[in-house]
PDB file of C-alpha atoms in Angstrom:
ATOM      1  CA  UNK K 541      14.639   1.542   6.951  1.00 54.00           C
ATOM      2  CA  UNK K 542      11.343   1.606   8.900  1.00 57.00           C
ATOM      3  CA  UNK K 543      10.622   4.584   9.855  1.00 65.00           C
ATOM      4  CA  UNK K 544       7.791   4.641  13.049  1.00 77.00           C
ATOM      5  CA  UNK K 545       6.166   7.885  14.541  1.00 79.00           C
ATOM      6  CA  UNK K 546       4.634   7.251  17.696  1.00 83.00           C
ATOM      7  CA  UNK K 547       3.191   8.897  20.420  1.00 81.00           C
ATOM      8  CA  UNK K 548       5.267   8.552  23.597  1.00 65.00           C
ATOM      9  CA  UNK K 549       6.634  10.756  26.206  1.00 60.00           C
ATOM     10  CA  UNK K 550      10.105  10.216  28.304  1.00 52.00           C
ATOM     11  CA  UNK K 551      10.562   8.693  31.259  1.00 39.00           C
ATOM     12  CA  UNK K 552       9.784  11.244  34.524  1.00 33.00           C
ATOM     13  CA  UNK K 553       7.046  12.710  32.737  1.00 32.00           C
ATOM     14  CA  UNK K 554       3.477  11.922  34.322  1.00 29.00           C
ATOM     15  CA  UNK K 555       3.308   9.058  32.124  1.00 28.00           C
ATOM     16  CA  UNK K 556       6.354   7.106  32.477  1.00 28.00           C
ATOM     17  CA  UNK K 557       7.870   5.447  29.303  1.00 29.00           C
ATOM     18  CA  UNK K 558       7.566   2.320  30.103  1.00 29.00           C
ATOM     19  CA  UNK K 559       4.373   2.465  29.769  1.00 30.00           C
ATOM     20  CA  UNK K 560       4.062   3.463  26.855  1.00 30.00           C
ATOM     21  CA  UNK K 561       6.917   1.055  25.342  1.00 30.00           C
ATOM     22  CA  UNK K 562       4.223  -1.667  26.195  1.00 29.00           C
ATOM     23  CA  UNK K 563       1.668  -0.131  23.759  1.00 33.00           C
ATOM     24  CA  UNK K 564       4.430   0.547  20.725  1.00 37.00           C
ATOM     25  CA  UNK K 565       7.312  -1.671  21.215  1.00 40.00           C
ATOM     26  CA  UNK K 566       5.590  -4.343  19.180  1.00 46.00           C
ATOM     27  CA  UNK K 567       5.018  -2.461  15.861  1.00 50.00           C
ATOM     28  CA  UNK K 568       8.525  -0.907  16.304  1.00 57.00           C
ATOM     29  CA  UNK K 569      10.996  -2.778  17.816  1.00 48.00           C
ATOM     30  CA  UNK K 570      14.586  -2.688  15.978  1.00 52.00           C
ATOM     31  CA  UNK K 571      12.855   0.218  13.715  1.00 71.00           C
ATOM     32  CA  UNK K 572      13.679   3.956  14.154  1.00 83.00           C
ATOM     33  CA  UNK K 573      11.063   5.273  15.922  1.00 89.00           C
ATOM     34  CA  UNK K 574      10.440   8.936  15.379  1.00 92.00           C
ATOM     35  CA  UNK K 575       8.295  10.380  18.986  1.00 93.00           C
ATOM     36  CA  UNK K 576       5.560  12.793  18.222  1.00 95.00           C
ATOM     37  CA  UNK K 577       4.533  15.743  20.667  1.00 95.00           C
ATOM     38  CA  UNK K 578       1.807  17.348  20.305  1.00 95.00           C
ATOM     39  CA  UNK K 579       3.216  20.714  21.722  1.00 94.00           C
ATOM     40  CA  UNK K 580       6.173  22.385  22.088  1.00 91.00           C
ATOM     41  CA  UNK K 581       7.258  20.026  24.756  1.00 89.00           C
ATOM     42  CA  UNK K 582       6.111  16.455  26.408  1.00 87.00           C
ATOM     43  CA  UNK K 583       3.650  18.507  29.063  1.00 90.00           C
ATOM     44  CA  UNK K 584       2.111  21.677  27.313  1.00 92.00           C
ATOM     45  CA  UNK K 585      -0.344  21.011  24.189  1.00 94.00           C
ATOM     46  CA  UNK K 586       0.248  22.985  21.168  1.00 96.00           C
ATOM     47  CA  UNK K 587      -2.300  26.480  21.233  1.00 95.00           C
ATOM     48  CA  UNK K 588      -3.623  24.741  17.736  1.00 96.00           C
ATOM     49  CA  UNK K 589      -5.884  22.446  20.362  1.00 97.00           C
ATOM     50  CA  UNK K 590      -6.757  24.904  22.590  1.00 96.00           C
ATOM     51  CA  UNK K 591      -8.440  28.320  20.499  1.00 97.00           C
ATOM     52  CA  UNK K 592     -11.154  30.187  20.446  1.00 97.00           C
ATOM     53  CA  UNK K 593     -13.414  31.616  17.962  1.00 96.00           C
ATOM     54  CA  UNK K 594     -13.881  35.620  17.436  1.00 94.00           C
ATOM     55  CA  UNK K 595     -16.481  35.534  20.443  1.00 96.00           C
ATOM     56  CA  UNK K 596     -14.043  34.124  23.137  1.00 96.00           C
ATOM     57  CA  UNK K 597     -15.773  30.846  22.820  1.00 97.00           C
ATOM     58  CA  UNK K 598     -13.102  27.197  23.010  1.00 97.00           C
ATOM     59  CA  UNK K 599     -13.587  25.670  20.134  1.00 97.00           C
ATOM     60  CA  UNK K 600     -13.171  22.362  22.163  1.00 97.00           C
ATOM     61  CA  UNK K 601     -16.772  23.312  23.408  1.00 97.00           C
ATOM     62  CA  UNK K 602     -17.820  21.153  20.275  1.00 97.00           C
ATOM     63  CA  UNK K 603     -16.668  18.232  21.729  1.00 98.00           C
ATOM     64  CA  UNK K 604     -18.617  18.868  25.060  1.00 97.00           C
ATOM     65  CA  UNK K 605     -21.056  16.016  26.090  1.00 95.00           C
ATOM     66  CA  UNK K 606     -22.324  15.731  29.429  1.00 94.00           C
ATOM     67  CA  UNK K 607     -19.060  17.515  31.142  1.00 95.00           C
ATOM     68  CA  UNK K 608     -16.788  15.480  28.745  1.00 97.00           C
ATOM     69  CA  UNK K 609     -14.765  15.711  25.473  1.00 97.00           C
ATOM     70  CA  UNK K 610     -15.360  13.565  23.336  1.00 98.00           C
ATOM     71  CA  UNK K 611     -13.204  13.442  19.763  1.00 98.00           C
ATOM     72  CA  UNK K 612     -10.863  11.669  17.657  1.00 98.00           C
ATOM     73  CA  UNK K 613      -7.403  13.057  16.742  1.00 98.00           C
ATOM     74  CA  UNK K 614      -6.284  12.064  13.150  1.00 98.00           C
ATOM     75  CA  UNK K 615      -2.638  12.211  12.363  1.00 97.00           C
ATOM     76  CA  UNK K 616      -1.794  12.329   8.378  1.00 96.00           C
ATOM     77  CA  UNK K 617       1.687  12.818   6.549  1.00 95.00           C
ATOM     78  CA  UNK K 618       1.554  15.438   4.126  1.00 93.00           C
ATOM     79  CA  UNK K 619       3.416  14.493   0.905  1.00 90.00           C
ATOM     80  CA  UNK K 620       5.644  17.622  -0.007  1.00 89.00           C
ATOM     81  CA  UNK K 621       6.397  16.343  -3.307  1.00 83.00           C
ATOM     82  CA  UNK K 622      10.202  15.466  -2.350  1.00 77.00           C
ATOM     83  CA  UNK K 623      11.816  18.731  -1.573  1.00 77.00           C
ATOM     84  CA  UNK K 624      11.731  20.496   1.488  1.00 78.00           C
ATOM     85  CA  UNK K 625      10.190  24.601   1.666  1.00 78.00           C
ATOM     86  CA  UNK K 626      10.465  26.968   4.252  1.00 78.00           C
ATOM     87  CA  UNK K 627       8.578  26.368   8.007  1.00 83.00           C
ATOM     88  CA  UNK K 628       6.474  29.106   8.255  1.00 80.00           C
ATOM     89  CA  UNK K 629       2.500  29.733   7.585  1.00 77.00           C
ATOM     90  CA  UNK K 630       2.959  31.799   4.504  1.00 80.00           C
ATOM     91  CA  UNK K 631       5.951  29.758   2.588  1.00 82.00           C
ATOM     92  CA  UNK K 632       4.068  26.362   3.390  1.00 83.00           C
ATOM     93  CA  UNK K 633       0.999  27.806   1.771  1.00 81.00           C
ATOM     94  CA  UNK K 634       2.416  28.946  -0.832  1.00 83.00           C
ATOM     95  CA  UNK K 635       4.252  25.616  -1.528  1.00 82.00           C
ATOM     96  CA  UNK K 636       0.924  23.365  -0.937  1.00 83.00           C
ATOM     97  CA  UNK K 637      -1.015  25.553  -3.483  1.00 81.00           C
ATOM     98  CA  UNK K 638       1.664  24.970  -5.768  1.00 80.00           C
ATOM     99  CA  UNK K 639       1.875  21.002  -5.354  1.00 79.00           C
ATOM    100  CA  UNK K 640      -1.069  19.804  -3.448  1.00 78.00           C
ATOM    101  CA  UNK K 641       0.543  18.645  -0.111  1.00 86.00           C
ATOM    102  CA  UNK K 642      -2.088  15.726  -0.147  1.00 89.00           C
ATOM    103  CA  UNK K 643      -2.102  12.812   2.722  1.00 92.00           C
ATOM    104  CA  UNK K 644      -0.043  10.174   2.071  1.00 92.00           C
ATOM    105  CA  UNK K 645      -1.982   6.786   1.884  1.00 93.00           C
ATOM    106  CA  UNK K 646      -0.078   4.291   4.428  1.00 88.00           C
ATOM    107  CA  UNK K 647      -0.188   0.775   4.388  1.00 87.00           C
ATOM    108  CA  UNK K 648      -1.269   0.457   7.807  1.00 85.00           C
ATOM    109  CA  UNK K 649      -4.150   3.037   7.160  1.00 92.00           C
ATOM    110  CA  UNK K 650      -4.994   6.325   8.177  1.00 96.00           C
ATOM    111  CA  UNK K 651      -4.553   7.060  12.051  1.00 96.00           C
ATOM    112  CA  UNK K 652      -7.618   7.918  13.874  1.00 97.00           C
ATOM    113  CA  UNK K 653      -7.816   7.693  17.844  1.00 97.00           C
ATOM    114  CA  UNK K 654     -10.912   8.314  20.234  1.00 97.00           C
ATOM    115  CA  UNK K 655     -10.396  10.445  22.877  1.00 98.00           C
ATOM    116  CA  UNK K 656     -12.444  10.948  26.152  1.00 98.00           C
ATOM    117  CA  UNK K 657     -11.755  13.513  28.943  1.00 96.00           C
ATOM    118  CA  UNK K 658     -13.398  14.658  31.873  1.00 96.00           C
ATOM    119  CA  UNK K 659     -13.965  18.273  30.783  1.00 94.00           C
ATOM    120  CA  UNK K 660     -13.326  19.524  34.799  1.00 95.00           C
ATOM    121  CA  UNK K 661     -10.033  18.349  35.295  1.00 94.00           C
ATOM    122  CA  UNK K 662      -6.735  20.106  34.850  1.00 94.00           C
ATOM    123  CA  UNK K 663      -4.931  21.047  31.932  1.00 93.00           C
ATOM    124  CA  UNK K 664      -1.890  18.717  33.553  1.00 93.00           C
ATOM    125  CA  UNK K 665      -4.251  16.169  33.681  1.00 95.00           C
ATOM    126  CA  UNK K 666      -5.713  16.674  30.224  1.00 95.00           C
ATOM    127  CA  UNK K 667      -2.316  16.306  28.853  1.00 95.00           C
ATOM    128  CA  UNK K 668      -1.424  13.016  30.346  1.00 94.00           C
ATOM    129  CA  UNK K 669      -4.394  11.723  29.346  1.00 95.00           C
ATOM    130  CA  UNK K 670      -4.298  12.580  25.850  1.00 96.00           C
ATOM    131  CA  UNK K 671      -0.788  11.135  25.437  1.00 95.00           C
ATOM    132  CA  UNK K 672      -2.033   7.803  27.999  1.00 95.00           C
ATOM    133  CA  UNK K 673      -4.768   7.754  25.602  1.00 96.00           C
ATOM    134  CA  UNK K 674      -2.922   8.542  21.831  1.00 95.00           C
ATOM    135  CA  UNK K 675      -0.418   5.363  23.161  1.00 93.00           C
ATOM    136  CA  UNK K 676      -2.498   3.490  23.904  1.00 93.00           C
ATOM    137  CA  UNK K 677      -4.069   3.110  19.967  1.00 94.00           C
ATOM    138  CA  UNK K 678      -0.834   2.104  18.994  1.00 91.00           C
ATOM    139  CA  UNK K 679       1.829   3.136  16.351  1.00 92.00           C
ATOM    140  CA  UNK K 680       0.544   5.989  14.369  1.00 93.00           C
ATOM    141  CA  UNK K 681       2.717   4.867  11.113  1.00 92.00           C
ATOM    142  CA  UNK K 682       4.739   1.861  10.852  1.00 89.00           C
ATOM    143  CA  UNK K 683       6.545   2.375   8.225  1.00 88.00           C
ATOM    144  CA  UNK K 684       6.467   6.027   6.696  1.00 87.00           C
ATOM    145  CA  UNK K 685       7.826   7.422   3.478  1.00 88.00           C
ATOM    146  CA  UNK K 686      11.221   8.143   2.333  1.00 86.00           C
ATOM    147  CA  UNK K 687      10.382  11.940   1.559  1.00 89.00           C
ATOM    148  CA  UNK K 688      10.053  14.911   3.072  1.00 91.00           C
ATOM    149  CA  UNK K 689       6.416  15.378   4.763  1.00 93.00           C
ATOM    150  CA  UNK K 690       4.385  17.712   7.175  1.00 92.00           C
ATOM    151  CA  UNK K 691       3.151  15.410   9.970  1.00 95.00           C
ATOM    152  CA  UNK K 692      -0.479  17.003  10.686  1.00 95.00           C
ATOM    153  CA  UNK K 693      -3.040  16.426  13.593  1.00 97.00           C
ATOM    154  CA  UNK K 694      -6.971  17.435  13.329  1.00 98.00           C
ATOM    155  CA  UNK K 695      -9.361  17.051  16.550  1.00 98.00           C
ATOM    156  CA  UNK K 696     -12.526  16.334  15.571  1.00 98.00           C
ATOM    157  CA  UNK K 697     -15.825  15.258  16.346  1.00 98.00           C
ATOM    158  CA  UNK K 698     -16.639  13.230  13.364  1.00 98.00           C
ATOM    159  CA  UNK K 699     -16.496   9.340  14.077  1.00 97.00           C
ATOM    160  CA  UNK K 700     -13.057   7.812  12.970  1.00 97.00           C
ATOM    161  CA  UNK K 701     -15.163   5.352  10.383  1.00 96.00           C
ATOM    162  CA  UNK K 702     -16.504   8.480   8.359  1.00 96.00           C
ATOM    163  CA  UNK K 703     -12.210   9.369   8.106  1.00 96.00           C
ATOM    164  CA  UNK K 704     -10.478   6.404   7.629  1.00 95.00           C
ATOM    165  CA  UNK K 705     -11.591   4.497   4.186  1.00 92.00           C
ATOM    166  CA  UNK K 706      -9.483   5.922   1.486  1.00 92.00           C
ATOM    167  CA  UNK K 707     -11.622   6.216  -1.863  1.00 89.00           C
ATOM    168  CA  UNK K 708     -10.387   7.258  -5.591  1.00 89.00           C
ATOM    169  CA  UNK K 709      -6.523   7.256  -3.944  1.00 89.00           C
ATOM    170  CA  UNK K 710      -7.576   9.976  -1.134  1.00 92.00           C
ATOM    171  CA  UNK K 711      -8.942   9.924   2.384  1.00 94.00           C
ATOM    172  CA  UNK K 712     -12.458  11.565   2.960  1.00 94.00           C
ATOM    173  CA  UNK K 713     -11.668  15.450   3.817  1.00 94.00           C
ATOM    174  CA  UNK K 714     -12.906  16.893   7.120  1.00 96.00           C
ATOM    175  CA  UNK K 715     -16.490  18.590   7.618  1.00 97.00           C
ATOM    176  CA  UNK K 716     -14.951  21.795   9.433  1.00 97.00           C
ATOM    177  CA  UNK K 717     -18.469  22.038  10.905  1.00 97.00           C
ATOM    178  CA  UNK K 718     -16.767  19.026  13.170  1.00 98.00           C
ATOM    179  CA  UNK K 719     -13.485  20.029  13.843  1.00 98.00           C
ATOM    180  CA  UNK K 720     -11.843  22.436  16.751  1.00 97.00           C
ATOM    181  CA  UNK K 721      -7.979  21.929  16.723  1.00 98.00           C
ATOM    182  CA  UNK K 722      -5.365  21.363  14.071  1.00 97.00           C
ATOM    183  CA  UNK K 723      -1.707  21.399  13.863  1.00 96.00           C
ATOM    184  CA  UNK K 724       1.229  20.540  11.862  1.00 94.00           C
ATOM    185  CA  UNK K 725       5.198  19.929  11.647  1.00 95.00           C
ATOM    186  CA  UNK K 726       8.272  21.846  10.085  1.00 93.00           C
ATOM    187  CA  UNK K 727       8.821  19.411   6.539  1.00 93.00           C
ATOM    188  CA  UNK K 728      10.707  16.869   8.313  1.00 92.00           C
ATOM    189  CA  UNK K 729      12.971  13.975   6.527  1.00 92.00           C
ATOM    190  CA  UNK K 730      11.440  10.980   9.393  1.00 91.00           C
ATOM    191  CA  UNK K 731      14.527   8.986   8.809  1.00 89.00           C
ATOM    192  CA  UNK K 732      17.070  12.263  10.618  1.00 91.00           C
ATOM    193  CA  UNK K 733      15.107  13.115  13.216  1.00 92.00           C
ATOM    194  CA  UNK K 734      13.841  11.701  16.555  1.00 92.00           C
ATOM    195  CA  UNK K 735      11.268  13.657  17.191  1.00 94.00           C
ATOM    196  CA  UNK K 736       8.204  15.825  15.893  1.00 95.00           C
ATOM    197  CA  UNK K 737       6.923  18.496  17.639  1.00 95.00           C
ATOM    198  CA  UNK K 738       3.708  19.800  16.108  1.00 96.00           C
ATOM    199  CA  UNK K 739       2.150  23.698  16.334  1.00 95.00           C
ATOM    200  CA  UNK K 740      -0.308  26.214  14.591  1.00 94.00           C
ATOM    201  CA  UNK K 741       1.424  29.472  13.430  1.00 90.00           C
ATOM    202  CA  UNK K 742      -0.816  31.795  15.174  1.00 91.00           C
ATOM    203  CA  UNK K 743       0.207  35.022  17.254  1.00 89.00           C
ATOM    204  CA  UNK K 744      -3.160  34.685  19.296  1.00 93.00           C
ATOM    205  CA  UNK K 745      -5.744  32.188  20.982  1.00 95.00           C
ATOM    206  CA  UNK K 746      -8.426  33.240  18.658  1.00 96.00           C
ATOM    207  CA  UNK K 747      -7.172  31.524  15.702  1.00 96.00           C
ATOM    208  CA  UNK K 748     -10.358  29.635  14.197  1.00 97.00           C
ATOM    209  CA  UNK K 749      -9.760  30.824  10.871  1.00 95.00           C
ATOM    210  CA  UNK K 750      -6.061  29.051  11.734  1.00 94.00           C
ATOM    211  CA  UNK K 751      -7.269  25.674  12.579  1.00 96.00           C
ATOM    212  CA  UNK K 752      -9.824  25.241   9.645  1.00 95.00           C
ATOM    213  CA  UNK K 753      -6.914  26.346   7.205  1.00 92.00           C
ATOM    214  CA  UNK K 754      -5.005  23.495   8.593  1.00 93.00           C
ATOM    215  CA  UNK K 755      -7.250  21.143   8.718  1.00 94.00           C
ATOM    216  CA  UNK K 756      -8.702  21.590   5.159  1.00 91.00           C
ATOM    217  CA  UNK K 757      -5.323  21.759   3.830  1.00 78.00           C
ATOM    218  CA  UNK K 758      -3.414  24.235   1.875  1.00 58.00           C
ATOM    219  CA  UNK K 759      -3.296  23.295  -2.029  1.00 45.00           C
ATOM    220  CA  UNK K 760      -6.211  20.281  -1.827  1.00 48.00           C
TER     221      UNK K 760
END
């Protein structure tokens, strides 16, 4: 079965989801389509996008150019090596040390999506148009693998051509100098569920250390 994870949000949200079946129905239609939020639900963005650094300062301010972010989000499946640990911080780390956890290489290639925001609007607003914007590059996997995996989102500021072009069977890792948010999925079968929800296991908003350890990735 073809399993596709795209971004999309329900009907009666701010985007509706019928606009967003125009940007995705083609690459899944008759598949099961697996819907990815990038928060706890369809309208709040997951605290992994939104810290600070030990000063108070948003990360996000990296993006900043001329009162707008500016930065690509790159979505990777984590291959857990075909069994399925625990969900939390510690137990995933110690499980990706153990095995690796490296990005799966798809056949459709590595998902990378500019973004580009007027820095002054609302949060609300900032949401829809990160999801109008995510849809609107299209399916973020086609077809993903039969195994268990972490489903993984970094915001960076390094261009999507530096990312995408796997080399010696791996994708180029990210310069942390470049990226300000990060989060990741429970291990997740894609064929039982419906949706992903992804988060950073953090307790507060100043969780830099937390968003490079994601993004670098535990065990590579």
């Amino acid at each position: 079965m073809v399993r596709c994870l795209a971004v999309r949000r329900r009907a009666g949200a701010a985007l509706t989801a019928a606009v967003l079946a125009a940007a995705v129905a083609p690459a899944c239609a008759r598949d099961h389509e697996v819907r990815l939020l990038l928060g706890p639900d369809e309208n709040t963005l997951t605290q992994g996008l939104t810290c600070r650094d030990a000063s108070g300062q948003l990360l996000s301010a990296r993006a900043l150019v001329q009162g707008r972010l500016r930065f690509n989000v790159v979505v990777d499946l984590l291959d857990l090596g075909g069994d399925v640990p625990g969900c939390r911080g510690e137990e995933l780390l110690t499980w990706c040390n153990e095995r690796g956890c490296a990005p799966v290489l798809v056949a459709d290639g590595r998902f990378c999506a500019p973004i580009d925001l007027d820095a002054s609007q609302s949060m609300t607003a900032v949401v829809d148009e990160i999801y109008r914007q995510l849809a609107a590059a299209g399916t973020v996997v086609r077809d993903g693998p039969d195994g268990p995996v972490l489903v993984r989102a970094v915001a960076t500021t390094a261009p999507c051509a530096a990312l995408t072009s796997a080399a010696g069977g791996a994708y180029p890792p990210f310069d942390l100098a470049d990226v300000f948010g990060c989060a990741y999925s429970c291990p997740v079968v894609l064929d039982d569920v419906d949706e992903v929800q992804l988060s950073l296991d953090t307790l507060s908003d100043r969780c830099s250390a937390e968003v490079f350890a994601c993004a670098a990735g535990p065990g590579q």
